[in-house]
mmCIF file of C-alpha atoms in Angstrom:
data_model
loop_
_atom_site.group_PDB
_atom_site.id
_atom_site.type_symbol
_atom_site.label_atom_id
_atom_site.label_comp_id
_atom_site.label_asym_id
_atom_site.label_seq_id
_atom_site.Cartn_x
_atom_site.Cartn_y
_atom_site.Cartn_z
ATOM 1 C CA GLY A 175 119.868 237.294 245.030
ATOM 2 C CA ALA A 176 116.268 238.337 244.534
ATOM 3 C CA GLY A 177 113.818 237.242 247.148
ATOM 4 C CA VAL A 178 110.147 236.374 246.906
ATOM 5 C CA SER A 179 108.160 239.223 245.429
ATOM 6 C CA GLN A 180 104.435 239.854 245.665
ATOM 7 C CA SER A 181 102.119 242.245 243.923
ATOM 8 C CA PRO A 182 100.293 244.400 244.568
ATOM 9 C CA SER A 183 101.637 245.452 247.945
ATOM 10 C CA ASN A 184 98.259 246.906 248.855
ATOM 11 C CA LYS A 185 94.825 246.245 247.423
ATOM 12 C CA VAL A 186 91.600 247.961 248.403
ATOM 13 C CA THR A 187 88.460 246.530 246.888
ATOM 14 C CA GLU A 188 84.734 246.654 247.348
ATOM 15 C CA LYS A 189 82.766 243.779 248.771
ATOM 16 C CA GLY A 190 81.700 241.392 246.023
ATOM 17 C CA LYS A 191 84.564 242.142 243.652
ATOM 18 C CA ASP A 192 87.151 239.578 242.566
ATOM 19 C CA VAL A 193 90.858 240.085 243.302
ATOM 20 C CA GLU A 194 94.052 238.447 242.074
ATOM 21 C CA LEU A 195 97.226 238.375 244.112
ATOM 22 C CA ARG A 196 100.529 237.461 242.510
ATOM 23 C CA CYS A 197 103.631 235.770 243.847
ATOM 24 C CA ASP A 198 107.036 235.394 242.183
ATOM 25 C CA PRO A 199 109.107 232.834 244.080
ATOM 26 C CA ILE A 200 112.864 232.691 244.356
ATOM 27 C CA SER A 201 114.313 231.340 241.132
ATOM 28 C CA GLY A 202 114.821 227.575 241.310
ATOM 29 C CA HIS A 203 112.487 227.026 244.234
ATOM 30 C CA THR A 204 110.099 224.196 243.426
ATOM 31 C CA ALA A 205 107.798 224.581 246.413
ATOM 32 C CA LEU A 206 105.475 227.549 246.918
ATOM 33 C CA TYR A 207 103.112 228.333 249.762
ATOM 34 C CA TRP A 208 100.363 230.809 250.518
ATOM 35 C CA TYR A 209 99.547 231.913 254.055
ATOM 36 C CA ARG A 210 97.151 234.478 255.442
ATOM 37 C CA GLN A 211 97.881 236.757 258.369
ATOM 38 C CA SER A 212 94.984 238.399 260.149
ATOM 39 C CA LEU A 213 94.467 239.887 263.590
ATOM 40 C CA GLY A 214 91.927 237.362 264.705
ATOM 41 C CA GLN A 215 93.412 234.215 263.199
ATOM 42 C CA GLY A 216 97.159 234.770 263.258
ATOM 43 C CA LEU A 217 99.140 233.078 260.495
ATOM 44 C CA GLU A 218 97.166 230.431 258.612
ATOM 45 C CA PHE A 219 98.324 228.035 255.922
ATOM 46 C CA LEU A 220 96.242 228.259 252.754
ATOM 47 C CA ILE A 221 97.771 226.121 249.999
ATOM 48 C CA TYR A 222 100.990 224.440 248.925
ATOM 49 C CA PHE A 223 102.372 223.862 245.433
ATOM 50 C CA GLN A 224 105.040 221.400 244.433
ATOM 51 C CA GLY A 225 105.831 222.385 240.872
ATOM 52 C CA ASN A 226 102.486 223.239 239.319
ATOM 53 C CA SER A 227 100.533 220.756 241.429
ATOM 54 C CA ALA A 228 98.709 221.608 244.636
ATOM 55 C CA PRO A 229 98.690 218.452 246.777
ATOM 56 C CA ASP A 230 97.173 220.261 249.724
ATOM 57 C CA LYS A 231 94.411 222.825 249.371
ATOM 58 C CA SER A 232 93.018 222.104 252.792
ATOM 59 C CA GLY A 233 93.698 225.567 254.139
ATOM 60 C CA LEU A 234 91.614 227.452 251.586
ATOM 61 C CA PRO A 235 88.792 228.985 253.665
ATOM 62 C CA SER A 236 86.020 228.591 251.097
ATOM 63 C CA ASP A 237 85.338 227.782 247.464
ATOM 64 C CA ARG A 238 85.679 231.494 246.701
ATOM 65 C CA PHE A 239 89.430 231.003 247.053
ATOM 66 C CA SER A 240 91.500 229.389 244.325
ATOM 67 C CA ALA A 241 95.138 229.366 243.322
ATOM 68 C CA GLU A 242 97.228 228.272 240.410
ATOM 69 C CA ARG A 243 100.849 228.069 239.526
ATOM 70 C CA THR A 244 102.187 228.052 236.005
ATOM 71 C CA GLY A 245 105.567 227.060 234.626
ATOM 72 C CA GLY A 246 106.676 226.008 238.080
ATOM 73 C CA SER A 247 107.149 229.659 238.895
ATOM 74 C CA VAL A 248 104.582 232.432 239.298
ATOM 75 C CA SER A 249 101.486 231.772 241.377
ATOM 76 C CA THR A 250 98.188 233.617 241.516
ATOM 77 C CA LEU A 251 95.754 233.518 244.408
ATOM 78 C CA THR A 252 92.250 234.520 243.359
ATOM 79 C CA ILE A 253 89.466 235.492 245.711
ATOM 80 C CA GLN A 254 86.032 235.734 244.151
ATOM 81 C CA ARG A 255 83.156 237.787 245.513
ATOM 82 C CA THR A 256 85.308 239.220 248.286
ATOM 83 C CA GLN A 257 83.888 239.609 251.766
ATOM 84 C CA GLN A 258 85.019 241.871 254.581
ATOM 85 C CA GLU A 259 86.359 238.888 256.503
ATOM 86 C CA ASP A 260 88.824 238.319 253.641
ATOM 87 C CA SER A 261 90.696 241.454 254.719
ATOM 88 C CA ALA A 262 94.169 240.315 255.759
ATOM 89 C CA VAL A 263 97.780 240.223 254.677
ATOM 90 C CA TYR A 264 98.397 237.425 252.202
ATOM 91 C CA LEU A 265 101.923 236.054 252.405
ATOM 92 C CA CYS A 266 103.666 233.915 249.839
ATOM 93 C CA ALA A 267 106.717 231.778 250.580
ATOM 94 C CA SER A 268 108.967 229.502 248.574
ATOM 95 C CA SER A 269 111.524 226.816 249.352
ATOM 96 C CA LEU A 270 113.948 224.697 247.363
ATOM 97 C CA GLY A 271 111.841 221.613 248.073
ATOM 98 C CA PRO A 272 109.115 220.377 250.373
ATOM 99 C CA SER A 273 111.498 218.788 252.884
ATOM 100 C CA PRO A 274 112.644 220.732 255.945
ATOM 101 C CA ASP A 275 114.033 223.349 253.595
ATOM 102 C CA THR A 276 113.514 226.837 254.885
ATOM 103 C CA GLN A 277 110.513 228.754 253.598
ATOM 104 C CA TYR A 278 111.406 232.293 252.551
ATOM 105 C CA PHE A 279 108.594 234.793 252.660
ATOM 106 C CA GLY A 280 107.659 237.704 250.468
ATOM 107 C CA PRO A 281 106.584 241.101 251.817
ATOM 108 C CA GLY A 282 102.901 240.262 251.515
ATOM 109 C CA THR A 283 99.818 241.823 249.955
ATOM 110 C CA ARG A 284 97.582 243.768 252.296
ATOM 111 C CA LEU A 285 93.988 243.262 251.173
ATOM 112 C CA THR A 286 91.259 245.538 252.451
ATOM 113 C CA VAL A 287 87.666 244.763 251.550
ATOM 114 C CA LEU A 288 85.318 247.704 252.091
ATOM 115 C CA ALA B 26 97.899 217.634 264.701
ATOM 116 C CA GLN B 27 100.754 220.021 265.275
ATOM 117 C CA SER B 28 100.645 223.225 267.254
ATOM 118 C CA VAL B 29 102.848 225.884 268.719
ATOM 119 C CA ALA B 30 102.348 228.019 271.806
ATOM 120 C CA GLN B 31 104.049 231.307 272.527
ATOM 121 C CA PRO B 32 102.928 231.990 276.076
ATOM 122 C CA GLU B 33 103.912 235.652 276.149
ATOM 123 C CA ASP B 34 102.165 238.217 273.965
ATOM 124 C CA GLN B 35 104.804 240.811 274.833
ATOM 125 C CA VAL B 36 108.361 240.842 276.103
ATOM 126 C CA ASN B 37 109.997 244.049 277.255
ATOM 127 C CA VAL B 38 113.715 244.297 277.965
ATOM 128 C CA ALA B 39 116.325 247.010 278.305
ATOM 129 C CA GLU B 40 119.013 247.327 275.682
ATOM 130 C CA GLY B 41 122.034 245.254 276.596
ATOM 131 C CA ASN B 42 120.052 242.799 278.697
ATOM 132 C CA PRO B 43 119.421 239.177 277.697
ATOM 133 C CA LEU B 44 116.349 238.501 275.603
ATOM 134 C CA THR B 45 114.308 235.299 275.725
ATOM 135 C CA VAL B 46 111.197 234.544 273.687
ATOM 136 C CA LYS B 47 109.456 231.329 274.706
ATOM 137 C CA CYS B 48 108.006 228.648 272.461
ATOM 138 C CA THR B 49 106.563 225.219 273.168
ATOM 139 C CA TYR B 50 105.266 222.772 270.594
ATOM 140 C CA SER B 51 103.055 219.750 270.273
ATOM 141 C CA VAL B 52 103.572 217.294 267.433
ATOM 142 C CA SER B 53 103.430 213.604 266.747
ATOM 143 C CA GLY B 54 106.830 212.603 265.465
ATOM 144 C CA ASN B 55 110.051 214.535 265.173
ATOM 145 C CA PRO B 56 109.632 218.287 264.856
ATOM 146 C CA TYR B 57 111.316 220.734 262.575
ATOM 147 C CA LEU B 58 111.319 224.060 264.412
ATOM 148 C CA PHE B 59 111.753 227.563 263.043
ATOM 149 C CA TRP B 60 111.930 231.128 264.259
ATOM 150 C CA TYR B 61 110.928 234.070 262.096
ATOM 151 C CA VAL B 62 110.917 237.802 262.789
ATOM 152 C CA GLN B 63 108.553 240.369 261.311
ATOM 153 C CA TYR B 64 109.231 244.092 261.237
ATOM 154 C CA PRO B 65 106.331 246.524 260.709
ATOM 155 C CA ASN B 66 104.788 246.261 257.244
ATOM 156 C CA ARG B 67 107.310 243.634 256.220
ATOM 157 C CA GLY B 68 107.157 239.934 255.503
ATOM 158 C CA LEU B 69 108.622 237.252 257.720
ATOM 159 C CA GLN B 70 112.387 236.973 257.896
ATOM 160 C CA PHE B 71 113.975 233.629 258.711
ATOM 161 C CA LEU B 72 116.156 233.613 261.823
ATOM 162 C CA LEU B 73 117.073 229.982 262.485
ATOM 163 C CA LYS B 74 115.867 226.400 262.425
ATOM 164 C CA TYR B 75 116.324 223.086 264.186
ATOM 165 C CA ILE B 76 116.156 219.953 262.088
ATOM 166 C CA THR B 77 118.428 217.471 263.822
ATOM 167 C CA GLY B 78 121.776 217.307 265.573
ATOM 168 C CA ASP B 79 123.062 219.811 268.101
ATOM 169 C CA ASN B 80 120.292 221.091 270.330
ATOM 170 C CA LEU B 81 121.739 224.613 270.333
ATOM 171 C CA VAL B 82 121.126 226.361 267.048
ATOM 172 C CA LYS B 83 122.747 229.654 266.103
ATOM 173 C CA GLY B 84 121.117 231.972 263.618
ATOM 174 C CA SER B 85 121.072 235.455 262.181
ATOM 175 C CA TYR B 86 121.679 238.709 264.070
ATOM 176 C CA GLY B 87 123.209 236.971 267.113
ATOM 177 C CA PHE B 88 120.113 234.928 267.932
ATOM 178 C CA GLU B 89 120.197 231.342 269.098
ATOM 179 C CA ALA B 90 117.663 228.775 270.224
ATOM 180 C CA GLU B 91 117.806 225.598 272.238
ATOM 181 C CA PHE B 92 115.775 222.530 271.358
ATOM 182 C CA ASN B 93 114.622 220.715 274.483
ATOM 183 C CA LYS B 94 112.823 217.501 273.626
ATOM 184 C CA SER B 95 111.808 216.615 277.180
ATOM 185 C CA GLN B 96 110.197 220.010 277.695
ATOM 186 C CA THR B 97 109.010 220.270 274.072
ATOM 187 C CA SER B 98 110.428 223.769 273.933
ATOM 188 C CA PHE B 99 112.424 225.845 271.484
ATOM 189 C CA HIS B 100 113.097 229.164 273.200
ATOM 190 C CA LEU B 101 114.775 231.976 271.271
ATOM 191 C CA LYS B 102 117.585 233.829 273.001
ATOM 192 C CA LYS B 103 119.949 236.708 272.486
ATOM 193 C CA PRO B 104 122.606 237.496 275.071
ATOM 194 C CA SER B 105 122.487 241.273 274.602
ATOM 195 C CA ALA B 106 119.391 242.853 273.058
ATOM 196 C CA LEU B 107 119.465 245.866 270.748
ATOM 197 C CA VAL B 108 116.759 248.462 270.185
ATOM 198 C CA SER B 109 116.677 247.279 266.573
ATOM 199 C CA ASP B 110 115.561 243.816 267.780
ATOM 200 C CA SER B 111 112.146 245.305 268.548
ATOM 201 C CA ALA B 112 109.764 243.352 266.317
ATOM 202 C CA LEU B 113 107.195 240.553 266.210
ATOM 203 C CA TYR B 114 108.649 237.058 266.596
ATOM 204 C CA PHE B 115 107.016 233.843 265.430
ATOM 205 C CA CYS B 116 107.852 230.269 266.301
ATOM 206 C CA ALA B 117 106.767 227.607 263.796
ATOM 207 C CA VAL B 118 106.796 223.833 263.517
ATOM 208 C CA ARG B 119 106.660 221.229 260.772
ATOM 209 C CA THR B 120 106.895 217.447 260.985
ATOM 210 C CA ARG B 121 108.325 214.776 258.730
ATOM 211 C CA SER B 122 104.838 213.428 258.122
ATOM 212 C CA ASN B 123 103.548 216.852 257.167
ATOM 213 C CA ASP B 124 106.692 218.329 255.850
ATOM 214 C CA TYR B 125 105.475 221.426 254.073
ATOM 215 C CA LYS B 126 102.877 223.155 256.201
ATOM 216 C CA LEU B 127 104.223 225.498 258.824
ATOM 217 C CA SER B 128 102.096 225.881 261.931
ATOM 218 C CA PHE B 129 102.801 229.198 263.624
ATOM 219 C CA GLY B 130 102.467 230.436 267.139
ATOM 220 C CA ALA B 131 100.478 233.594 267.811
ATOM 221 C CA GLY B 132 103.604 235.695 267.920
ATOM 222 C CA THR B 133 105.442 237.630 270.618
ATOM 223 C CA THR B 134 106.019 241.359 270.381
ATOM 224 C CA VAL B 135 109.472 242.264 271.623
ATOM 225 C CA THR B 136 110.205 245.810 272.724
ATOM 226 C CA VAL B 137 113.763 246.746 273.578
ATOM 227 C CA ARG B 138 114.026 250.096 275.333
ATOM 228 C CA ALA B 139 117.107 252.267 275.114
#
């Protein structure tokens, strides 16, 4: 079946601009996660959704970062007033539920802030 | 807090030789342990997981891992490496008390030479 998809695959933006990153989870998966992968920080957890609710936003690096999920499906990660340190690969994952179910990852969005 | 250590940044082996990628963890409570592999410019692919039961877990592409509670380790192994196994490998941990957030190790780059 179809896996997790993310768009765009690459995004180049200028410092100070806002960006939106999209994630389409595997159909039927109720849990959705955002992670960030960067050279200096490795893989970091950002936020977790169960349905449309985000019980844990503790990983969001600053108030410039926000995320939403609608209809229990698609999620959007928004970064406002981008900074160069936001440059990273943003990975989305989904799982059937929040238990030890396996998280399946999308291909990621590579964000470059000039 | 939960954490994962992958003590080797790089592992180099000849094709046909055994491959081992080391992982140790630190959690309070029972761990759920995962291995993922990442090929260049790709997302993370799930290899295998340990939740409970048999300490030896078999996964995709001929990989297996052994959960050792006394040594708090979950090393990934393959009896006979292939050139196509060359990739970046990540160990990750979750716990029952924090059952959604994956904490990742820094990753180990595996190079299998022909």
